[in-house]
Amino acid sequence: MGRPSVQKQRKAEVLDAFLTCASKYGIEGATLERIASEAGLKRPLIRHHLGNRDDMVKALSEYVITEINSSVEEMRAALEGYPSAKDFIDALYAPESETDPRLNIVFQSLTHSADNYPGLRQELIAAMQSLFDLASEVMQRNHPNATKAECDIVAQGVIGLYLTMDSLSPLSPPSDWAYSSYFASLRLANSLLETS
């Protein structure tokens, strides 16, 4: 019996190296040399595992979008049974729900490179829309007298605050920043009480 293929494992390692480099240097700054160095491989092996530059960016964007969509679906499942807006915000800011900080950074980097890769813009918007939609659904269930537009506005604000804090996590900012962002999200959600 032959040796088990390490192709999938090696591809995952190369993709992880690309994720790391893209989080440090941006999509365009994540050169084959940097990815190869991060992966501990020779440059030709990077292309062997991920293909040409367009294939590489496609694989990276699919990975990032899949991770975001998985997080949204996990949160949706965890919030079954009409959770409160506070439950939703608690889930966003819970230490155990912390995501790989590279994901948000690379998502931002992909947004800046979207014009160079056809179809990428729509895929990124769809991934983020699913998170905004979940937040808005929670706000609408908790504040049935508020309009959908009001709930959408609050959802955008809550998610915006969360994404800002998440994007700053590599800096290890003071803990009061996360605390302030969390309470600003709660205050924003509670503003819907005034419209109910």
Short mmCIF file of N, CA and C in Angstrom, two decimals:
data_model
loop_
_atom_site.label_atom_id
_atom_site.label_comp_id
_atom_site.label_asym_id
_atom_site.label_seq_id
_atom_site.Cartn_x
_atom_site.Cartn_y
_atom_site.Cartn_z
N MET A 1 0.85 -1.18 0.00
CA MET A 1 0.00 0.00 0.00
C MET A 1 0.89 1.24 0.00
N GLY A 2 0.57 2.17 -0.85
CA GLY A 2 1.37 3.38 -0.99
C GLY A 2 1.23 4.34 0.17
N ARG A 3 2.16 5.25 0.22
CA ARG A 3 2.16 6.28 1.26
C ARG A 3 0.94 7.18 1.08
N PRO A 4 0.23 7.51 2.17
CA PRO A 4 -0.94 8.38 2.04
C PRO A 4 -0.52 9.74 1.47
N SER A 5 -1.35 10.28 0.64
CA SER A 5 -1.05 11.56 0.02
C SER A 5 -1.07 12.67 1.06
N VAL A 6 -0.10 13.53 0.95
CA VAL A 6 -0.05 14.69 1.84
C VAL A 6 -0.48 15.95 1.08
N GLN A 7 -1.01 15.74 -0.13
CA GLN A 7 -1.41 16.87 -0.99
C GLN A 7 -2.37 17.82 -0.28
N LYS A 8 -3.44 17.26 0.33
CA LYS A 8 -4.43 18.13 0.99
C LYS A 8 -3.81 18.87 2.16
N GLN A 9 -3.01 18.15 2.94
CA GLN A 9 -2.37 18.78 4.09
C GLN A 9 -1.41 19.88 3.64
N ARG A 10 -0.62 19.59 2.62
CA ARG A 10 0.34 20.59 2.13
C ARG A 10 -0.40 21.80 1.56
N LYS A 11 -1.49 21.57 0.83
CA LYS A 11 -2.27 22.68 0.28
C LYS A 11 -2.82 23.54 1.40
N ALA A 12 -3.31 22.90 2.48
CA ALA A 12 -3.83 23.65 3.64
C ALA A 12 -2.71 24.46 4.29
N GLU A 13 -1.52 23.90 4.36
CA GLU A 13 -0.39 24.63 4.95
C GLU A 13 0.00 25.83 4.09
N VAL A 14 0.00 25.64 2.77
CA VAL A 14 0.34 26.74 1.86
C VAL A 14 -0.73 27.82 1.94
N LEU A 15 -2.00 27.41 2.00
CA LEU A 15 -3.09 28.38 2.13
C LEU A 15 -2.98 29.14 3.44
N ASP A 16 -2.61 28.46 4.51
CA ASP A 16 -2.42 29.13 5.80
C ASP A 16 -1.26 30.13 5.72
N ALA A 17 -0.21 29.76 5.02
CA ALA A 17 0.93 30.67 4.84
C ALA A 17 0.49 31.90 4.03
N PHE A 18 -0.34 31.68 3.01
CA PHE A 18 -0.86 32.79 2.21
C PHE A 18 -1.73 33.69 3.09
N LEU A 19 -2.57 33.09 3.93
CA LEU A 19 -3.41 33.86 4.86
C LEU A 19 -2.54 34.72 5.77
N THR A 20 -1.49 34.15 6.31
CA THR A 20 -0.58 34.89 7.19
C THR A 20 0.08 36.05 6.44
N CYS A 21 0.59 35.75 5.26
CA CYS A 21 1.27 36.80 4.48
C CYS A 21 0.29 37.89 4.05
N ALA A 22 -0.90 37.50 3.63
CA ALA A 22 -1.89 38.50 3.22
C ALA A 22 -2.31 39.36 4.40
N SER A 23 -2.33 38.80 5.60
CA SER A 23 -2.69 39.60 6.78
C SER A 23 -1.57 40.57 7.15
N LYS A 24 -0.33 40.22 6.81
CA LYS A 24 0.81 41.10 7.11
C LYS A 24 1.07 42.13 6.02
N TYR A 25 0.95 41.68 4.76
CA TYR A 25 1.40 42.51 3.64
C TYR A 25 0.31 42.89 2.65
N GLY A 26 -0.91 42.42 2.86
CA GLY A 26 -1.98 42.65 1.90
C GLY A 26 -1.93 41.59 0.81
N ILE A 27 -2.97 41.56 0.00
CA ILE A 27 -3.05 40.55 -1.06
C ILE A 27 -1.90 40.72 -2.04
N GLU A 28 -1.69 41.93 -2.52
CA GLU A 28 -0.64 42.15 -3.52
C GLU A 28 0.75 42.02 -2.93
N GLY A 29 0.90 42.30 -1.64
CA GLY A 29 2.21 42.18 -1.00
C GLY A 29 2.55 40.77 -0.57
N ALA A 30 1.58 39.87 -0.65
CA ALA A 30 1.83 38.46 -0.30
C ALA A 30 2.42 37.78 -1.53
N THR A 31 3.71 37.99 -1.72
CA THR A 31 4.40 37.46 -2.90
C THR A 31 4.67 35.97 -2.75
N LEU A 32 4.98 35.34 -3.87
CA LEU A 32 5.33 33.92 -3.83
C LEU A 32 6.52 33.68 -2.92
N GLU A 33 7.49 34.59 -2.93
CA GLU A 33 8.67 34.44 -2.08
C GLU A 33 8.28 34.46 -0.60
N ARG A 34 7.42 35.40 -0.24
CA ARG A 34 7.00 35.49 1.16
C ARG A 34 6.17 34.28 1.58
N ILE A 35 5.27 33.84 0.70
CA ILE A 35 4.44 32.68 1.02
C ILE A 35 5.31 31.44 1.15
N ALA A 36 6.27 31.28 0.23
CA ALA A 36 7.17 30.13 0.27
C ALA A 36 7.99 30.13 1.56
N SER A 37 8.48 31.30 1.92
CA SER A 37 9.26 31.40 3.16
C SER A 37 8.40 31.05 4.38
N GLU A 38 7.18 31.58 4.42
CA GLU A 38 6.26 31.31 5.54
C GLU A 38 5.90 29.82 5.61
N ALA A 39 5.73 29.19 4.44
CA ALA A 39 5.34 27.78 4.39
C ALA A 39 6.54 26.84 4.54
N GLY A 40 7.75 27.40 4.43
CA GLY A 40 8.94 26.56 4.50
C GLY A 40 9.10 25.69 3.26
N LEU A 41 8.68 26.21 2.11
CA LEU A 41 8.75 25.47 0.86
C LEU A 41 9.47 26.30 -0.19
N LYS A 42 9.83 25.65 -1.27
CA LYS A 42 10.40 26.37 -2.41
C LYS A 42 9.26 27.00 -3.20
N ARG A 43 9.58 28.11 -3.85
CA ARG A 43 8.58 28.89 -4.57
C ARG A 43 7.77 28.07 -5.59
N PRO A 44 8.38 27.20 -6.41
CA PRO A 44 7.57 26.44 -7.38
C PRO A 44 6.51 25.56 -6.72
N LEU A 45 6.75 25.12 -5.50
CA LEU A 45 5.77 24.27 -4.82
C LEU A 45 4.52 25.05 -4.43
N ILE A 46 4.64 26.35 -4.26
CA ILE A 46 3.47 27.16 -3.93
C ILE A 46 2.50 27.11 -5.12
N ARG A 47 3.01 27.32 -6.30
CA ARG A 47 2.17 27.25 -7.51
C ARG A 47 1.63 25.84 -7.71
N HIS A 48 2.44 24.86 -7.40
CA HIS A 48 2.00 23.47 -7.56
C HIS A 48 0.76 23.20 -6.69
N HIS A 49 0.74 23.73 -5.49
CA HIS A 49 -0.36 23.46 -4.56
C HIS A 49 -1.55 24.39 -4.74
N LEU A 50 -1.32 25.64 -5.14
CA LEU A 50 -2.43 26.60 -5.24
C LEU A 50 -2.68 27.12 -6.65
N GLY A 51 -1.80 26.88 -7.60
CA GLY A 51 -2.02 27.33 -8.96
C GLY A 51 -1.45 28.72 -9.21
N ASN A 52 -1.97 29.38 -10.25
CA ASN A 52 -1.49 30.72 -10.60
C ASN A 52 -2.05 31.74 -9.60
N ARG A 53 -1.69 32.98 -9.79
CA ARG A 53 -2.07 34.03 -8.84
C ARG A 53 -3.59 34.14 -8.69
N ASP A 54 -4.33 34.09 -9.80
CA ASP A 54 -5.79 34.16 -9.72
C ASP A 54 -6.35 32.97 -8.94
N ASP A 55 -5.80 31.78 -9.19
CA ASP A 55 -6.23 30.58 -8.45
C ASP A 55 -5.94 30.72 -6.96
N MET A 56 -4.78 31.30 -6.66
CA MET A 56 -4.39 31.48 -5.26
C MET A 56 -5.36 32.42 -4.54
N VAL A 57 -5.66 33.54 -5.18
CA VAL A 57 -6.57 34.51 -4.56
C VAL A 57 -7.97 33.90 -4.43
N LYS A 58 -8.38 33.15 -5.43
CA LYS A 58 -9.69 32.48 -5.38
C LYS A 58 -9.73 31.50 -4.20
N ALA A 59 -8.68 30.70 -4.03
CA ALA A 59 -8.63 29.75 -2.91
C ALA A 59 -8.66 30.47 -1.57
N LEU A 60 -7.91 31.57 -1.48
CA LEU A 60 -7.88 32.33 -0.23
C LEU A 60 -9.24 32.96 0.06
N SER A 61 -9.85 33.57 -0.95
CA SER A 61 -11.16 34.20 -0.72
C SER A 61 -12.21 33.16 -0.37
N GLU A 62 -12.18 32.00 -1.02
CA GLU A 62 -13.13 30.94 -0.67
C GLU A 62 -12.95 30.49 0.77
N TYR A 63 -11.69 30.38 1.19
CA TYR A 63 -11.42 29.98 2.57
C TYR A 63 -11.97 31.03 3.56
N VAL A 64 -11.65 32.28 3.33
CA VAL A 64 -12.08 33.36 4.24
C VAL A 64 -13.61 33.45 4.26
N ILE A 65 -14.23 33.41 3.11
CA ILE A 65 -15.70 33.50 3.04
C ILE A 65 -16.35 32.30 3.70
N THR A 66 -15.80 31.12 3.49
CA THR A 66 -16.33 29.91 4.14
C THR A 66 -16.24 30.03 5.66
N GLU A 67 -15.13 30.54 6.15
CA GLU A 67 -14.97 30.71 7.61
C GLU A 67 -15.98 31.72 8.15
N ILE A 68 -16.18 32.82 7.45
CA ILE A 68 -17.16 33.83 7.88
C ILE A 68 -18.56 33.23 7.88
N ASN A 69 -18.92 32.57 6.79
CA ASN A 69 -20.25 31.97 6.69
C ASN A 69 -20.46 30.90 7.77
N SER A 70 -19.44 30.13 8.06
CA SER A 70 -19.54 29.12 9.13
C SER A 70 -19.77 29.78 10.48
N SER A 71 -19.06 30.87 10.73
CA SER A 71 -19.24 31.60 11.99
C SER A 71 -20.65 32.14 12.12
N VAL A 72 -21.18 32.69 11.03
CA VAL A 72 -22.54 33.22 11.05
C VAL A 72 -23.54 32.10 11.32
N GLU A 73 -23.36 30.96 10.66
CA GLU A 73 -24.29 29.84 10.85
C GLU A 73 -24.18 29.26 12.26
N GLU A 74 -22.98 29.19 12.80
CA GLU A 74 -22.81 28.74 14.19
C GLU A 74 -23.52 29.68 15.15
N MET A 75 -23.39 30.98 14.90
CA MET A 75 -24.04 31.96 15.75
C MET A 75 -25.56 31.85 15.61
N ARG A 76 -26.02 31.68 14.38
CA ARG A 76 -27.46 31.55 14.14
C ARG A 76 -28.00 30.34 14.92
N ALA A 77 -27.30 29.22 14.87
CA ALA A 77 -27.72 28.00 15.58
C ALA A 77 -27.69 28.22 17.09
N ALA A 78 -26.66 28.90 17.56
CA ALA A 78 -26.54 29.14 19.00
C ALA A 78 -27.60 30.09 19.52
N LEU A 79 -28.17 30.90 18.63
CA LEU A 79 -29.15 31.91 19.04
C LEU A 79 -30.58 31.50 18.72
N GLU A 80 -30.80 30.21 18.52
CA GLU A 80 -32.16 29.71 18.26
C GLU A 80 -33.05 30.04 19.45
N GLY A 81 -34.33 30.22 19.20
CA GLY A 81 -35.27 30.43 20.29
C GLY A 81 -35.43 31.89 20.68
N TYR A 82 -35.35 32.79 19.72
CA TYR A 82 -35.60 34.21 19.96
C TYR A 82 -34.70 34.80 21.05
N PRO A 83 -33.42 34.87 20.78
CA PRO A 83 -32.51 35.46 21.76
C PRO A 83 -32.73 36.97 21.84
N SER A 84 -32.27 37.53 22.92
CA SER A 84 -32.35 38.99 23.04
C SER A 84 -31.21 39.62 22.24
N ALA A 85 -31.34 40.91 22.01
CA ALA A 85 -30.26 41.63 21.33
C ALA A 85 -28.99 41.54 22.16
N LYS A 86 -29.14 41.55 23.49
CA LYS A 86 -27.98 41.40 24.36
C LYS A 86 -27.31 40.05 24.17
N ASP A 87 -28.11 38.98 24.01
CA ASP A 87 -27.54 37.66 23.77
C ASP A 87 -26.69 37.67 22.50
N PHE A 88 -27.21 38.32 21.47
CA PHE A 88 -26.48 38.40 20.20
C PHE A 88 -25.17 39.15 20.40
N ILE A 89 -25.23 40.29 21.06
CA ILE A 89 -24.02 41.10 21.28
C ILE A 89 -23.05 40.36 22.19
N ASP A 90 -23.57 39.67 23.20
CA ASP A 90 -22.71 38.84 24.05
C ASP A 90 -21.99 37.79 23.22
N ALA A 91 -22.71 37.17 22.28
CA ALA A 91 -22.10 36.14 21.44
C ALA A 91 -20.99 36.72 20.57
N LEU A 92 -21.19 37.94 20.06
CA LEU A 92 -20.16 38.57 19.25
C LEU A 92 -18.88 38.80 20.06
N TYR A 93 -19.03 39.28 21.27
CA TYR A 93 -17.88 39.71 22.06
C TYR A 93 -17.37 38.65 23.03
N ALA A 94 -18.00 37.47 23.08
CA ALA A 94 -17.57 36.41 24.00
C ALA A 94 -16.15 35.96 23.65
N PRO A 95 -15.31 35.80 24.65
CA PRO A 95 -13.93 35.37 24.37
C PRO A 95 -13.85 34.05 23.59
N GLU A 96 -14.77 33.14 23.87
CA GLU A 96 -14.72 31.86 23.15
C GLU A 96 -15.17 31.97 21.70
N SER A 97 -15.76 33.11 21.33
CA SER A 97 -16.19 33.28 19.95
C SER A 97 -15.16 34.06 19.12
N GLU A 98 -14.01 34.32 19.69
CA GLU A 98 -12.99 35.05 18.95
C GLU A 98 -12.59 34.27 17.72
N THR A 99 -12.52 34.96 16.61
CA THR A 99 -12.12 34.33 15.36
C THR A 99 -10.63 34.56 15.14
N ASP A 100 -10.11 33.86 14.19
CA ASP A 100 -8.72 34.06 13.79
C ASP A 100 -8.59 35.51 13.33
N PRO A 101 -7.79 36.32 14.00
CA PRO A 101 -7.71 37.75 13.64
C PRO A 101 -7.25 37.98 12.21
N ARG A 102 -6.60 37.01 11.62
CA ARG A 102 -6.15 37.17 10.24
C ARG A 102 -7.33 37.24 9.28
N LEU A 103 -8.45 36.60 9.63
CA LEU A 103 -9.60 36.54 8.72
C LEU A 103 -10.15 37.92 8.40
N ASN A 104 -10.39 38.73 9.41
CA ASN A 104 -10.94 40.07 9.19
C ASN A 104 -9.94 40.94 8.43
N ILE A 105 -8.67 40.82 8.77
CA ILE A 105 -7.65 41.62 8.09
C ILE A 105 -7.57 41.23 6.62
N VAL A 106 -7.59 39.92 6.34
CA VAL A 106 -7.51 39.47 4.96
C VAL A 106 -8.81 39.80 4.22
N PHE A 107 -9.94 39.73 4.92
CA PHE A 107 -11.20 40.13 4.29
C PHE A 107 -11.08 41.58 3.82
N GLN A 108 -10.54 42.44 4.67
CA GLN A 108 -10.36 43.85 4.30
C GLN A 108 -9.40 43.98 3.12
N SER A 109 -8.34 43.20 3.16
CA SER A 109 -7.38 43.24 2.07
C SER A 109 -8.00 42.76 0.76
N LEU A 110 -8.84 41.73 0.84
CA LEU A 110 -9.54 41.26 -0.35
C LEU A 110 -10.47 42.34 -0.90
N THR A 111 -11.11 43.10 -0.01
CA THR A 111 -12.00 44.17 -0.48
C THR A 111 -11.21 45.21 -1.28
N HIS A 112 -9.99 45.48 -0.85
CA HIS A 112 -9.16 46.46 -1.55
C HIS A 112 -8.65 45.94 -2.89
N SER A 113 -8.62 44.62 -3.05
CA SER A 113 -8.15 44.02 -4.30
C SER A 113 -9.29 43.52 -5.17
N ALA A 114 -10.52 43.71 -4.75
CA ALA A 114 -11.67 43.12 -5.45
C ALA A 114 -11.78 43.55 -6.91
N ASP A 115 -11.38 44.76 -7.22
CA ASP A 115 -11.45 45.22 -8.62
C ASP A 115 -10.56 44.40 -9.55
N ASN A 116 -9.54 43.79 -8.99
CA ASN A 116 -8.60 43.01 -9.80
C ASN A 116 -9.05 41.57 -10.05
N TYR A 117 -10.10 41.13 -9.35
CA TYR A 117 -10.53 39.73 -9.43
C TYR A 117 -12.04 39.69 -9.68
N PRO A 118 -12.45 39.41 -10.91
CA PRO A 118 -13.88 39.41 -11.25
C PRO A 118 -14.70 38.48 -10.34
N GLY A 119 -15.82 38.98 -9.89
CA GLY A 119 -16.73 38.18 -9.06
C GLY A 119 -16.44 38.26 -7.57
N LEU A 120 -15.24 38.70 -7.21
CA LEU A 120 -14.87 38.72 -5.80
C LEU A 120 -15.72 39.70 -5.00
N ARG A 121 -15.99 40.84 -5.56
CA ARG A 121 -16.78 41.86 -4.86
C ARG A 121 -18.12 41.30 -4.41
N GLN A 122 -18.84 40.63 -5.32
CA GLN A 122 -20.16 40.09 -4.99
C GLN A 122 -20.07 39.02 -3.90
N GLU A 123 -19.03 38.19 -3.96
CA GLU A 123 -18.87 37.14 -2.95
C GLU A 123 -18.60 37.73 -1.57
N LEU A 124 -17.78 38.77 -1.52
CA LEU A 124 -17.47 39.41 -0.24
C LEU A 124 -18.70 40.11 0.33
N ILE A 125 -19.44 40.79 -0.52
CA ILE A 125 -20.66 41.47 -0.07
C ILE A 125 -21.67 40.45 0.45
N ALA A 126 -21.83 39.34 -0.25
CA ALA A 126 -22.78 38.31 0.18
C ALA A 126 -22.40 37.75 1.55
N ALA A 127 -21.11 37.54 1.79
CA ALA A 127 -20.67 37.01 3.09
C ALA A 127 -20.98 38.00 4.21
N MET A 128 -20.68 39.27 3.97
CA MET A 128 -20.94 40.27 5.00
C MET A 128 -22.43 40.50 5.18
N GLN A 129 -23.19 40.43 4.09
CA GLN A 129 -24.63 40.62 4.16
C GLN A 129 -25.27 39.58 5.07
N SER A 130 -24.75 38.35 5.06
CA SER A 130 -25.33 37.32 5.92
C SER A 130 -25.17 37.68 7.40
N LEU A 131 -24.06 38.31 7.75
CA LEU A 131 -23.87 38.74 9.13
C LEU A 131 -24.78 39.92 9.46
N PHE A 132 -24.88 40.89 8.57
CA PHE A 132 -25.80 42.02 8.79
C PHE A 132 -27.25 41.53 8.89
N ASP A 133 -27.61 40.58 8.03
CA ASP A 133 -28.98 40.06 8.06
C ASP A 133 -29.30 39.39 9.39
N LEU A 134 -28.36 38.60 9.89
CA LEU A 134 -28.57 37.94 11.19
C LEU A 134 -28.77 38.98 12.28
N ALA A 135 -27.93 40.00 12.30
CA ALA A 135 -28.05 41.05 13.32
C ALA A 135 -29.40 41.76 13.19
N SER A 136 -29.80 42.06 11.99
CA SER A 136 -31.08 42.74 11.78
C SER A 136 -32.25 41.87 12.20
N GLU A 137 -32.20 40.58 11.89
CA GLU A 137 -33.26 39.65 12.30
C GLU A 137 -33.42 39.64 13.81
N VAL A 138 -32.30 39.60 14.52
CA VAL A 138 -32.35 39.60 15.99
C VAL A 138 -32.98 40.90 16.48
N MET A 139 -32.58 42.02 15.90
CA MET A 139 -33.13 43.31 16.32
C MET A 139 -34.64 43.37 16.03
N GLN A 140 -35.06 42.87 14.87
CA GLN A 140 -36.47 42.91 14.50
C GLN A 140 -37.31 42.03 15.42
N ARG A 141 -36.80 40.86 15.80
CA ARG A 141 -37.54 39.97 16.70
C ARG A 141 -37.69 40.60 18.08
N ASN A 142 -36.68 41.33 18.51
CA ASN A 142 -36.70 41.93 19.84
C ASN A 142 -37.44 43.26 19.89
N HIS A 143 -37.58 43.88 18.74
CA HIS A 143 -38.22 45.19 18.69
C HIS A 143 -39.23 45.21 17.53
N PRO A 144 -40.31 44.48 17.68
CA PRO A 144 -41.27 44.34 16.58
C PRO A 144 -41.94 45.66 16.16
N ASN A 145 -41.94 46.66 17.03
CA ASN A 145 -42.54 47.94 16.66
C ASN A 145 -41.58 48.86 15.92
N ALA A 146 -40.29 48.50 15.92
CA ALA A 146 -39.31 49.28 15.16
C ALA A 146 -39.42 48.89 13.69
N THR A 147 -39.13 49.83 12.82
CA THR A 147 -39.19 49.52 11.39
C THR A 147 -37.98 48.67 11.01
N LYS A 148 -38.09 47.99 9.88
CA LYS A 148 -36.97 47.20 9.37
C LYS A 148 -35.77 48.11 9.12
N ALA A 149 -36.02 49.30 8.59
CA ALA A 149 -34.93 50.24 8.32
C ALA A 149 -34.19 50.61 9.61
N GLU A 150 -34.95 50.85 10.69
CA GLU A 150 -34.32 51.18 11.98
C GLU A 150 -33.48 50.00 12.48
N CYS A 151 -34.03 48.79 12.34
CA CYS A 151 -33.29 47.60 12.77
C CYS A 151 -32.04 47.38 11.91
N ASP A 152 -32.15 47.64 10.62
CA ASP A 152 -30.98 47.52 9.73
C ASP A 152 -29.89 48.50 10.13
N ILE A 153 -30.27 49.72 10.46
CA ILE A 153 -29.31 50.74 10.87
C ILE A 153 -28.57 50.32 12.13
N VAL A 154 -29.33 49.84 13.11
CA VAL A 154 -28.72 49.40 14.36
C VAL A 154 -27.82 48.18 14.10
N ALA A 155 -28.29 47.26 13.27
CA ALA A 155 -27.49 46.07 12.96
C ALA A 155 -26.16 46.47 12.31
N GLN A 156 -26.22 47.41 11.38
CA GLN A 156 -24.98 47.89 10.75
C GLN A 156 -24.02 48.48 11.79
N GLY A 157 -24.57 49.26 12.71
CA GLY A 157 -23.73 49.87 13.74
C GLY A 157 -23.12 48.84 14.67
N VAL A 158 -23.91 47.87 15.11
CA VAL A 158 -23.41 46.83 16.02
C VAL A 158 -22.31 46.01 15.34
N ILE A 159 -22.57 45.60 14.10
CA ILE A 159 -21.58 44.81 13.38
C ILE A 159 -20.34 45.65 13.08
N GLY A 160 -20.54 46.91 12.73
CA GLY A 160 -19.40 47.80 12.48
C GLY A 160 -18.50 47.95 13.70
N LEU A 161 -19.11 48.13 14.86
CA LEU A 161 -18.32 48.22 16.10
C LEU A 161 -17.54 46.94 16.36
N TYR A 162 -18.21 45.81 16.17
CA TYR A 162 -17.56 44.52 16.39
C TYR A 162 -16.39 44.32 15.41
N LEU A 163 -16.62 44.58 14.13
CA LEU A 163 -15.56 44.37 13.13
C LEU A 163 -14.37 45.29 13.38
N THR A 164 -14.64 46.50 13.82
CA THR A 164 -13.55 47.41 14.14
C THR A 164 -12.69 46.84 15.25
N MET A 165 -13.32 46.36 16.32
CA MET A 165 -12.55 45.78 17.43
C MET A 165 -11.82 44.53 16.98
N ASP A 166 -12.48 43.69 16.19
CA ASP A 166 -11.85 42.47 15.71
C ASP A 166 -10.63 42.79 14.85
N SER A 167 -10.73 43.82 14.02
CA SER A 167 -9.60 44.17 13.15
C SER A 167 -8.42 44.73 13.94
N LEU A 168 -8.69 45.25 15.14
CA LEU A 168 -7.62 45.80 15.97
C LEU A 168 -6.97 44.76 16.87
N SER A 169 -7.53 43.57 16.93
CA SER A 169 -7.02 42.55 17.86
C SER A 169 -5.54 42.24 17.70
N PRO A 170 -4.96 42.27 16.50
CA PRO A 170 -3.52 42.01 16.43
C PRO A 170 -2.67 43.03 17.19
N LEU A 171 -3.25 44.19 17.46
CA LEU A 171 -2.52 45.21 18.23
C LEU A 171 -2.57 44.97 19.74
N SER A 172 -3.40 44.02 20.17
CA SER A 172 -3.65 43.81 21.60
C SER A 172 -4.01 45.13 22.27
N PRO A 173 -5.11 45.76 21.82
CA PRO A 173 -5.48 47.07 22.37
C PRO A 173 -5.89 46.95 23.83
N PRO A 174 -5.93 48.07 24.53
CA PRO A 174 -6.36 48.04 25.93
C PRO A 174 -7.75 47.40 26.04
N SER A 175 -7.97 46.64 27.10
CA SER A 175 -9.23 45.91 27.27
C SER A 175 -10.43 46.85 27.35
N ASP A 176 -10.21 48.10 27.78
CA ASP A 176 -11.34 49.02 27.86
C ASP A 176 -11.87 49.39 26.48
N TRP A 177 -11.09 49.18 25.43
CA TRP A 177 -11.60 49.43 24.08
C TRP A 177 -12.71 48.44 23.75
N ALA A 178 -12.45 47.17 24.01
CA ALA A 178 -13.47 46.13 23.75
C ALA A 178 -14.67 46.36 24.65
N TYR A 179 -14.41 46.72 25.89
CA TYR A 179 -15.48 47.01 26.86
C TYR A 179 -16.35 48.15 26.33
N SER A 180 -15.72 49.22 25.87
CA SER A 180 -16.46 50.37 25.35
C SER A 180 -17.23 50.00 24.08
N SER A 181 -16.62 49.21 23.21
CA SER A 181 -17.28 48.79 21.98
C SER A 181 -18.50 47.92 22.30
N TYR A 182 -18.34 47.03 23.26
CA TYR A 182 -19.44 46.15 23.69
C TYR A 182 -20.61 47.00 24.21
N PHE A 183 -20.32 47.93 25.11
CA PHE A 183 -21.39 48.74 25.69
C PHE A 183 -21.98 49.73 24.69
N ALA A 184 -21.18 50.19 23.75
CA ALA A 184 -21.72 51.04 22.68
C ALA A 184 -22.70 50.24 21.83
N SER A 185 -22.38 48.97 21.59
CA SER A 185 -23.29 48.09 20.84
C SER A 185 -24.60 47.90 21.59
N LEU A 186 -24.50 47.68 22.91
CA LEU A 186 -25.71 47.53 23.72
C LEU A 186 -26.56 48.80 23.70
N ARG A 187 -25.91 49.95 23.82
CA ARG A 187 -26.65 51.22 23.80
C ARG A 187 -27.33 51.44 22.45
N LEU A 188 -26.62 51.07 21.41
CA LEU A 188 -27.20 51.20 20.08
C LEU A 188 -28.43 50.30 19.94
N ALA A 189 -28.32 49.05 20.39
CA ALA A 189 -29.47 48.13 20.34
C ALA A 189 -30.61 48.65 21.20
N ASN A 190 -30.29 49.19 22.37
CA ASN A 190 -31.32 49.71 23.25
C ASN A 190 -31.99 50.96 22.71
N SER A 191 -31.36 51.62 21.75
CA SER A 191 -32.00 52.79 21.14
C SER A 191 -33.29 52.40 20.43
N LEU A 192 -33.41 51.13 20.06
CA LEU A 192 -34.66 50.66 19.42
C LEU A 192 -35.82 50.63 20.40
N LEU A 193 -35.51 50.61 21.71
CA LEU A 193 -36.58 50.64 22.72
C LEU A 193 -37.35 51.95 22.62
N GLU A 194 -36.64 52.99 22.23
CA GLU A 194 -37.27 54.30 22.12
C GLU A 194 -38.28 54.36 20.97
N THR A 195 -38.08 53.49 19.97
CA THR A 195 -39.00 53.48 18.83
C THR A 195 -40.13 52.48 19.00
N SER A 196 -39.97 51.59 19.99
CA SER A 196 -40.98 50.53 20.19
C SER A 196 -42.21 51.04 20.90
#
